[in-house]
Amino acid sequence: MSSLEIIATVLGGLTIGSALMVVLSPHPVRSVLYLILTFFLISGNYILMNAQFIAVVNIIVYAGAIMVLFLFVLMLLNLSKDNEPKSSIKMKIAATFAGGALLTVLIAALKDSVILPKTEMLENQQGMVENLGQLLFTKYVLPFEMSSILFIAAMVGAVLLAKREKQIIE
Amino acid sequence: MDTGLLIEKTILVVVIFAITLFIATYQTYMERKVAAWLQDRVGPDRAGPFGILQPIADAGKMFFKEDFIPANADKWLFIMGPGIAMFTASMTGAVIPWGPPLEMFGRTVVLQVADINIGILFIMGFASIGVYGIMIGGWASNNKFSLFAAIRASSQMISYELAMGISIITLVLMSGSLSLGEIVQQQHGMNWNILYQPVAFIVFFICSIAECNRAPFDLAECESELIGGYHTEYGSMKLGFFLFAEYVNLFISSAVISALFFGGYNFPGMDHFSGNALAILGTAAFFAKIIFFIFVIMWIRWTLPRFRYDQLMHLGWKKLIPIAMINLLITAVVIGFNSGWFTKKSAKVKQTEKSVAMMPKAKVDAQANYKINFNN
């Protein structure tokens, strides 16, 4: 086993372990902290694939902004064993189905993927900023622009919701 | 990878870490002296001549105090908080170019730990996770004032990160690179970015003070409302770590400001020097700029009163972000105009020519030099 393979194996194991801890940890705040750790480890995996840009953007967006808001809300909620909302059996069944559907889609998507040998991963230049930008603005320009329109719609919606509530109070 | 490079980088990491800690230590002394000067006092003058040993005495005192953990605190997270604060503060130094290359033992030593091609984003990333130390520490203390401070700190960081990011994007548009090494290289001599982007500088400067949690943005440790803020329950060296991380952040953000807008190690008349003399003078110029900015930020702290919380949010969201956006738009239009995107000829111009045409002449030369150096 080369040193690169050892690093990849250890990193992958840690990622899966910390992702499992997100679900298994009894305390919600600790769960979120494990989730943040998972994002960092995923970024480590990206770096191993020579995709520095995605690695850093993953940290800035997910670990740096979204998870801060998660933590923010959880800290205010004061969740503990006693006042944990009881989930009904119907909800559990629905959650299982939703999770199963996601798993099916993920397996279907990954089924035909090609696994590169570890030695080729470091020479892979696709994750570099220039190549990624070229791809985003030429080959994938339509999905890229569509997702930005989606984001703007979500932002306008959020602002609208916040505004409406204020008007009722006044 | 050869062994020489490994040794070289290890030594560089240790040296940068030591310098960072040393400067952070003496910033506490500088802060008290600057405060005393601005308030017409003497300041610390007991330990050593001019009180120069004061920071060492303070650090010794910190170590010998009782290491206290509140009974209801989340023990592990309580210990982790200051550690994370210190870790994120000292990581950013890795991508800053501290000086021109140094010739030593027949090797060219680049005075930068890692010239990754996304250096600026690395800094943004660590600036954005810097808040976790405060959040985790504040929450784990199990004290409502600490929690308030943690929430204040996190919402403030998220708000000011946006304007900071947009002003950085403006700079990236100008220089056409995300690598800090290259951005500094392009500001050769007096060709500093501040001359092209004064508005982006002002936005970035305000945001970096806010990201450091320094007055007038230090609402997370507002003692008149929140006792001590997020470190109310902390004592001993854990408190020391929080305070120390703030000074490390101050040092690093001064370094980033000088590197991005004030030419980093470049200084006027640098073409008259070469080799090691240039490396030493360049590094000295960089540190002079850093210390100047540390002084300016301290000056602001002891001059301006603290913002009210709604004023802080108002400034961040309704003033800085629109200003940064308009600045970005104008920069993009001017760059597009200079590279002929609005004339018919543009369709035939190739992508590479465009990116070169949008830069001032000196920058193009500097970039060309950089590429040559890089290839060697």
CSV table of N, CA and C in Angstrom, one decimal, chain B residues 114-238:
chain,number,residue,atom,x,y,z
B,114,ALA,N,2.9,27.9,1.8
B,114,ALA,CA,2.2,27.2,0.8
B,114,ALA,C,1.6,28.2,-0.2
B,115,ASP,N,2.2,28.2,-1.4
B,115,ASP,CA,1.6,29.1,-2.4
B,115,ASP,C,0.5,28.4,-3.2
B,116,ILE,N,-0.6,28.1,-2.5
B,116,ILE,CA,-1.7,27.4,-3.1
B,116,ILE,C,-2.4,28.3,-4.0
B,117,ASN,N,-3.0,27.8,-5.1
B,117,ASN,CA,-3.6,28.7,-6.1
B,117,ASN,C,-4.9,29.3,-5.7
B,118,ILE,N,-5.3,29.0,-4.5
B,118,ILE,CA,-6.6,29.6,-4.0
B,118,ILE,C,-6.3,30.3,-2.6
B,119,GLY,N,-5.2,30.9,-2.5
B,119,GLY,CA,-4.7,31.5,-1.2
B,119,GLY,C,-5.8,32.4,-0.6
B,120,ILE,N,-6.4,33.3,-1.4
B,120,ILE,CA,-7.4,34.2,-0.8
B,120,ILE,C,-8.6,33.5,-0.2
B,121,LEU,N,-9.0,32.4,-0.9
B,121,LEU,CA,-10.2,31.7,-0.4
B,121,LEU,C,-9.8,31.0,0.8
B,122,PHE,N,-8.6,30.5,0.9
B,122,PHE,CA,-8.1,29.9,2.2
B,122,PHE,C,-8.3,30.8,3.3
B,123,ILE,N,-7.8,32.1,3.1
B,123,ILE,CA,-8.0,33.1,4.2
B,123,ILE,C,-9.4,33.3,4.5
B,124,MET,N,-10.3,33.4,3.5
B,124,MET,CA,-11.7,33.6,3.7
B,124,MET,C,-12.3,32.4,4.5
B,125,GLY,N,-11.8,31.2,4.2
B,125,GLY,CA,-12.3,30.0,4.9
B,125,GLY,C,-12.0,30.0,6.3
B,126,PHE,N,-10.7,30.4,6.6
B,126,PHE,CA,-10.4,30.3,8.0
B,126,PHE,C,-10.9,31.5,8.8
B,127,ALA,N,-11.2,32.7,8.1
B,127,ALA,CA,-11.9,33.8,8.7
B,127,ALA,C,-13.3,33.4,9.1
B,128,SER,N,-13.9,32.5,8.2
B,128,SER,CA,-15.3,32.2,8.5
B,128,SER,C,-15.5,31.1,9.5
B,129,ILE,N,-14.5,30.3,9.7
B,129,ILE,CA,-14.6,29.3,10.8
B,129,ILE,C,-14.0,29.8,12.1
B,130,GLY,N,-13.4,31.0,12.1
B,130,GLY,CA,-12.8,31.5,13.3
B,130,GLY,C,-13.8,31.7,14.4
B,131,VAL,N,-15.1,31.9,14.0
B,131,VAL,CA,-16.1,32.2,15.0
B,131,VAL,C,-16.5,31.0,15.8
B,132,TYR,N,-16.1,29.7,15.4
B,132,TYR,CA,-16.5,28.5,16.1
B,132,TYR,C,-15.9,28.5,17.5
B,133,GLY,N,-14.7,29.0,17.7
B,133,GLY,CA,-14.1,29.1,19.0
B,133,GLY,C,-14.9,29.8,19.9
B,134,ILE,N,-15.4,31.0,19.5
B,134,ILE,CA,-16.2,31.9,20.4
B,134,ILE,C,-17.6,31.2,20.6
B,135,MET,N,-18.1,30.6,19.5
B,135,MET,CA,-19.5,30.0,19.7
B,135,MET,C,-19.4,28.8,20.6
B,136,ILE,N,-18.5,28.0,20.4
B,136,ILE,CA,-18.4,26.7,21.2
B,136,ILE,C,-18.1,27.1,22.7
B,137,GLY,N,-17.1,28.0,22.8
B,137,GLY,CA,-16.7,28.4,24.2
B,137,GLY,C,-17.9,29.1,24.9
B,138,GLY,N,-18.6,29.9,24.2
B,138,GLY,CA,-19.7,30.7,24.8
B,138,GLY,C,-20.8,29.8,25.1
B,139,TRP,N,-21.1,28.8,24.3
B,139,TRP,CA,-22.3,27.9,24.6
B,139,TRP,C,-21.9,26.9,25.7
B,140,ALA,N,-20.7,26.4,25.6
B,140,ALA,CA,-20.3,25.4,26.6
B,140,ALA,C,-20.2,25.9,28.0
B,141,SER,N,-20.0,27.3,28.2
B,141,SER,CA,-19.9,27.8,29.5
B,141,SER,C,-21.2,27.7,30.3
B,142,ASN,N,-22.3,27.5,29.6
B,142,ASN,CA,-23.6,27.3,30.3
B,142,ASN,C,-24.0,28.6,31.1
B,143,ASN,N,-23.8,29.7,30.4
B,143,ASN,CA,-24.0,31.0,31.1
B,143,ASN,C,-24.8,31.8,30.0
B,144,LYS,N,-25.9,32.5,30.5
B,144,LYS,CA,-26.7,33.1,29.4
B,144,LYS,C,-25.9,34.3,28.8
B,145,PHE,N,-25.1,35.0,29.5
B,145,PHE,CA,-24.3,36.1,28.9
B,145,PHE,C,-23.3,35.6,27.9
B,146,SER,N,-22.7,34.5,28.2
B,146,SER,CA,-21.7,33.9,27.2
B,146,SER,C,-22.5,33.5,26.0
B,147,LEU,N,-23.7,32.9,26.2
B,147,LEU,CA,-24.5,32.5,25.0
B,147,LEU,C,-24.9,33.7,24.1
B,148,PHE,N,-25.3,34.8,24.8
B,148,PHE,CA,-25.6,36.0,24.1
B,148,PHE,C,-24.5,36.5,23.2
B,149,ALA,N,-23.3,36.4,23.9
B,149,ALA,CA,-22.1,36.9,23.2
B,149,ALA,C,-21.8,36.0,22.0
B,150,ALA,N,-21.9,34.7,22.2
B,150,ALA,CA,-21.7,33.8,21.1
B,150,ALA,C,-22.6,34.0,19.9
B,151,ILE,N,-23.9,34.3,20.2
B,151,ILE,CA,-24.8,34.5,19.1
B,151,ILE,C,-24.5,35.9,18.5
B,152,ARG,N,-24.2,36.9,19.2
B,152,ARG,CA,-23.8,38.2,18.7
B,152,ARG,C,-22.6,38.0,17.7
B,153,ALA,N,-21.6,37.3,18.2
B,153,ALA,CA,-20.4,37.1,17.5
B,153,ALA,C,-20.7,36.4,16.1
B,154,SER,N,-21.5,35.4,16.2
B,154,SER,CA,-21.7,34.6,15.0
B,154,SER,C,-22.5,35.4,14.0
B,155,SER,N,-23.5,36.1,14.4
B,155,SER,CA,-24.3,36.9,13.4
B,155,SER,C,-23.5,38.0,12.8
B,156,GLN,N,-22.7,38.6,13.7
B,156,GLN,CA,-21.8,39.7,13.2
B,156,GLN,C,-20.8,39.2,12.1
B,157,MET,N,-20.2,38.0,12.4
B,157,MET,CA,-19.2,37.4,11.5
B,157,MET,C,-19.9,37.1,10.1
B,158,ILE,N,-21.1,36.5,10.2
B,158,ILE,CA,-21.7,36.1,8.9
B,158,ILE,C,-22.1,37.4,8.1
B,159,SER,N,-22.5,38.4,8.8
B,159,SER,CA,-22.9,39.6,8.1
B,159,SER,C,-21.7,40.3,7.4
B,160,TYR,N,-20.6,40.4,8.1
B,160,TYR,CA,-19.5,41.1,7.6
B,160,TYR,C,-18.7,40.3,6.6
B,161,GLU,N,-18.8,39.0,6.7
B,161,GLU,CA,-18.1,38.1,5.7
B,161,GLU,C,-18.5,38.4,4.3
B,162,LEU,N,-19.8,38.8,4.1
B,162,LEU,CA,-20.4,39.0,2.8
B,162,LEU,C,-19.7,40.1,2.1
B,163,ALA,N,-19.7,41.3,2.8
B,163,ALA,CA,-19.1,42.5,2.2
B,163,ALA,C,-17.6,42.3,2.0
B,164,MET,N,-17.0,41.5,2.9
B,164,MET,CA,-15.5,41.2,2.8
B,164,MET,C,-15.3,40.4,1.5
B,165,GLY,N,-16.1,39.4,1.4
B,165,GLY,CA,-16.0,38.5,0.2
B,165,GLY,C,-16.1,39.3,-1.1
B,166,ILE,N,-17.1,40.2,-1.2
B,166,ILE,CA,-17.4,40.9,-2.4
B,166,ILE,C,-16.2,41.8,-2.7
B,167,SER,N,-15.6,42.5,-1.6
B,167,SER,CA,-14.5,43.4,-1.9
B,167,SER,C,-13.3,42.6,-2.4
B,168,ILE,N,-13.2,41.3,-1.9
B,168,ILE,CA,-12.1,40.5,-2.4
B,168,ILE,C,-12.3,40.1,-3.8
B,169,ILE,N,-13.5,39.8,-4.2
B,169,ILE,CA,-13.8,39.4,-5.6
B,169,ILE,C,-13.4,40.6,-6.5
B,170,THR,N,-13.7,41.8,-6.1
B,170,THR,CA,-13.2,43.0,-6.9
B,170,THR,C,-11.7,42.9,-7.2
B,171,LEU,N,-11.0,42.6,-6.1
B,171,LEU,CA,-9.5,42.5,-6.2
B,171,LEU,C,-9.1,41.4,-7.1
B,172,VAL,N,-9.8,40.3,-7.0
B,172,VAL,CA,-9.5,39.1,-7.9
B,172,VAL,C,-9.8,39.4,-9.3
B,173,LEU,N,-10.9,40.2,-9.6
B,173,LEU,CA,-11.1,40.6,-11.0
B,173,LEU,C,-10.0,41.4,-11.5
B,174,MET,N,-9.5,42.3,-10.7
B,174,MET,CA,-8.4,43.2,-11.1
B,174,MET,C,-7.1,42.4,-11.4
B,175,SER,N,-6.8,41.4,-10.5
B,175,SER,CA,-5.5,40.8,-10.7
B,175,SER,C,-5.6,39.5,-11.5
B,176,GLY,N,-6.8,38.9,-11.7
B,176,GLY,CA,-6.9,37.7,-12.4
B,176,GLY,C,-6.3,36.5,-11.8
B,177,SER,N,-6.2,36.5,-10.5
B,177,SER,CA,-5.6,35.3,-9.8
B,177,SER,C,-6.1,35.2,-8.4
B,178,LEU,N,-6.2,34.0,-7.9
B,178,LEU,CA,-6.6,33.8,-6.5
B,178,LEU,C,-5.4,33.5,-5.6
B,179,SER,N,-4.2,33.5,-6.2
B,179,SER,CA,-3.1,33.1,-5.4
B,179,SER,C,-2.5,34.4,-4.8
B,180,LEU,N,-2.3,34.4,-3.5
B,180,LEU,CA,-1.7,35.6,-2.8
B,180,LEU,C,-0.4,35.9,-3.3
B,181,GLY,N,0.5,34.9,-3.6
B,181,GLY,CA,1.8,35.1,-4.1
B,181,GLY,C,1.8,35.9,-5.4
B,182,GLU,N,0.9,35.6,-6.2
B,182,GLU,CA,0.8,36.3,-7.5
B,182,GLU,C,0.2,37.7,-7.4
B,183,ILE,N,-0.8,37.8,-6.5
B,183,ILE,CA,-1.3,39.1,-6.3
B,183,ILE,C,-0.3,40.1,-5.8
B,184,VAL,N,0.5,39.6,-4.8
B,184,VAL,CA,1.6,40.5,-4.3
B,184,VAL,C,2.6,40.8,-5.3
B,185,GLN,N,3.0,39.8,-6.1
B,185,GLN,CA,4.0,40.0,-7.2
B,185,GLN,C,3.5,41.0,-8.2
B,186,GLN,N,2.2,41.1,-8.4
B,186,GLN,CA,1.7,42.0,-9.4
B,186,GLN,C,1.8,43.5,-8.9
B,187,GLN,N,1.9,43.7,-7.6
B,187,GLN,CA,2.0,45.0,-7.1
B,187,GLN,C,3.4,45.5,-7.0
B,188,HIS,N,4.2,45.2,-7.9
B,188,HIS,CA,5.7,45.5,-7.9
B,188,HIS,C,5.9,47.0,-7.7
B,189,GLY,N,6.9,47.4,-6.9
B,189,GLY,CA,7.2,48.8,-6.7
B,189,GLY,C,6.1,49.5,-6.0
B,190,MET,N,5.6,50.5,-6.6
B,190,MET,CA,4.5,51.3,-6.0
B,190,MET,C,3.2,51.0,-6.6
B,191,ASN,N,3.1,50.0,-7.4
B,191,ASN,CA,1.9,49.7,-8.2
B,191,ASN,C,0.8,49.0,-7.3
B,192,TRP,N,0.5,49.6,-6.1
B,192,TRP,CA,-0.3,48.9,-5.1
B,192,TRP,C,-1.8,49.0,-5.5
B,193,ASN,N,-2.5,48.0,-5.0
B,193,ASN,CA,-3.9,47.9,-5.3
B,193,ASN,C,-4.7,49.0,-4.7
B,194,ILE,N,-4.2,49.6,-3.7
B,194,ILE,CA,-5.0,50.7,-3.0
B,194,ILE,C,-5.2,51.8,-4.0
B,195,LEU,N,-4.3,52.0,-5.0
B,195,LEU,CA,-4.4,53.1,-6.0
B,195,LEU,C,-5.6,52.8,-6.9
B,196,TYR,N,-5.9,51.5,-7.2
B,196,TYR,CA,-6.9,51.2,-8.1
B,196,TYR,C,-8.2,50.9,-7.4
B,197,GLN,N,-8.2,50.4,-6.2
B,197,GLN,CA,-9.4,50.0,-5.5
B,197,GLN,C,-9.5,50.6,-4.1
B,198,PRO,N,-9.6,51.9,-4.0
B,198,PRO,CA,-9.7,52.5,-2.6
B,198,PRO,C,-11.0,52.1,-1.9
B,199,VAL,N,-12.1,52.0,-2.7
B,199,VAL,CA,-13.4,51.7,-2.1
B,199,VAL,C,-13.4,50.3,-1.5
B,200,ALA,N,-12.8,49.3,-2.3
B,200,ALA,CA,-12.7,47.9,-1.8
B,200,ALA,C,-11.9,47.9,-0.6
B,201,PHE,N,-10.8,48.7,-0.5
B,201,PHE,CA,-9.9,48.7,0.6
B,201,PHE,C,-10.7,49.2,1.9
B,202,ILE,N,-11.5,50.2,1.7
B,202,ILE,CA,-12.2,50.7,2.9
B,202,ILE,C,-13.2,49.7,3.4
B,203,VAL,N,-13.9,49.0,2.5
B,203,VAL,CA,-14.9,48.0,2.9
B,203,VAL,C,-14.2,46.9,3.6
B,204,PHE,N,-13.0,46.4,2.9
B,204,PHE,CA,-12.3,45.3,3.5
B,204,PHE,C,-11.7,45.6,4.9
B,205,PHE,N,-11.3,46.8,5.0
B,205,PHE,CA,-10.7,47.2,6.3
B,205,PHE,C,-11.7,47.2,7.4
B,206,ILE,N,-12.9,47.8,7.1
B,206,ILE,CA,-13.9,47.8,8.1
B,206,ILE,C,-14.3,46.4,8.5
B,207,CYS,N,-14.5,45.6,7.4
B,207,CYS,CA,-14.9,44.2,7.7
B,207,CYS,C,-13.9,43.4,8.4
B,208,SER,N,-12.6,43.7,8.2
B,208,SER,CA,-11.6,42.9,8.9
B,208,SER,C,-11.5,43.3,10.4
B,209,ILE,N,-11.8,44.6,10.7
B,209,ILE,CA,-11.9,44.9,12.1
B,209,ILE,C,-13.1,44.2,12.7
B,210,ALA,N,-14.2,44.1,12.0
B,210,ALA,CA,-15.4,43.5,12.5
B,210,ALA,C,-15.1,42.0,12.7
B,211,GLU,N,-14.4,41.4,11.8
B,211,GLU,CA,-14.1,39.9,11.9
B,211,GLU,C,-13.2,39.6,13.0
B,212,CYS,N,-12.3,40.6,13.4
B,212,CYS,CA,-11.4,40.4,14.5
B,212,CYS,C,-12.1,40.6,15.8
B,213,ASN,N,-13.4,41.0,15.8
B,213,ASN,CA,-14.1,41.4,17.0
B,213,ASN,C,-13.4,42.5,17.8
B,214,ARG,N,-12.9,43.5,17.1
B,214,ARG,CA,-12.2,44.6,17.8
B,214,ARG,C,-13.2,45.7,17.9
B,215,ALA,N,-12.9,46.6,18.9
B,215,ALA,CA,-13.7,47.8,19.0
B,215,ALA,C,-13.6,48.6,17.7
B,216,PRO,N,-14.5,49.3,17.2
B,216,PRO,CA,-15.9,49.5,17.7
B,216,PRO,C,-16.9,48.3,17.4
B,217,PHE,N,-16.4,47.2,17.0
B,217,PHE,CA,-17.3,46.1,16.7
B,217,PHE,C,-17.2,45.0,17.8
B,218,ASP,N,-16.7,45.3,19.0
B,218,ASP,CA,-16.5,44.2,19.9
B,218,ASP,C,-17.7,43.9,20.8
B,219,LEU,N,-18.9,43.8,20.1
B,219,LEU,CA,-20.1,43.5,20.9
B,219,LEU,C,-20.1,42.2,21.5
B,220,ALA,N,-19.3,41.3,21.1
B,220,ALA,CA,-19.2,39.9,21.7
B,220,ALA,C,-18.6,40.0,23.1
B,221,GLU,N,-17.9,41.0,23.4
B,221,GLU,CA,-17.3,41.1,24.8
B,221,GLU,C,-17.6,42.5,25.4
B,222,CYS,N,-18.9,42.9,25.1
B,222,CYS,CA,-19.3,44.2,25.5
B,222,CYS,C,-19.5,44.2,27.1
B,223,GLU,N,-18.6,44.7,27.8
B,223,GLU,CA,-18.7,44.5,29.3
B,223,GLU,C,-19.8,45.2,30.0
B,224,SER,N,-20.3,46.3,29.3
B,224,SER,CA,-21.4,47.0,30.0
B,224,SER,C,-22.7,46.3,29.9
B,225,GLU,N,-22.8,45.4,28.9
B,225,GLU,CA,-24.1,44.6,28.8
B,225,GLU,C,-23.9,43.1,29.1
B,226,LEU,N,-22.8,42.6,28.9
B,226,LEU,CA,-22.6,41.1,28.9
B,226,LEU,C,-21.6,40.6,29.9
B,227,ILE,N,-21.3,41.4,31.0
B,227,ILE,CA,-20.2,41.1,31.9
B,227,ILE,C,-18.9,41.0,31.1
B,228,GLY,N,-18.4,39.8,30.8
B,228,GLY,CA,-17.2,39.7,30.0
B,228,GLY,C,-17.4,39.1,28.6
B,229,GLY,N,-18.7,38.9,28.3
B,229,GLY,CA,-19.0,38.3,26.9
B,229,GLY,C,-18.7,36.9,26.9
B,230,TYR,N,-18.2,36.3,25.8
B,230,TYR,CA,-18.1,34.9,25.7
B,230,TYR,C,-17.1,34.3,26.6
B,231,HIS,N,-16.1,35.1,27.2
B,231,HIS,CA,-15.2,34.5,28.1
B,231,HIS,C,-15.5,34.8,29.5
B,232,THR,N,-16.7,35.1,29.9
B,232,THR,CA,-17.1,35.3,31.2
B,232,THR,C,-16.6,34.2,32.2
B,233,GLU,N,-16.9,33.0,31.8
B,233,GLU,CA,-16.6,31.8,32.7
B,233,GLU,C,-15.2,31.4,32.6
B,234,TYR,N,-14.4,31.9,31.8
B,234,TYR,CA,-13.0,31.4,31.6
B,234,TYR,C,-12.0,32.1,32.5
B,235,GLY,N,-11.0,31.3,32.8
B,235,GLY,CA,-9.9,31.8,33.7
B,235,GLY,C,-8.6,31.2,33.2
B,236,SER,N,-7.6,31.6,33.9
B,236,SER,CA,-6.3,31.0,33.6
B,236,SER,C,-5.9,31.1,32.1
B,237,MET,N,-5.1,30.1,31.6
B,237,MET,CA,-4.6,30.2,30.3
B,237,MET,C,-5.7,30.0,29.2
B,238,LYS,N,-6.8,29.4,29.6
B,238,LYS,CA,-7.9,29.3,28.6
B,238,LYS,C,-8.4,30.7,28.2
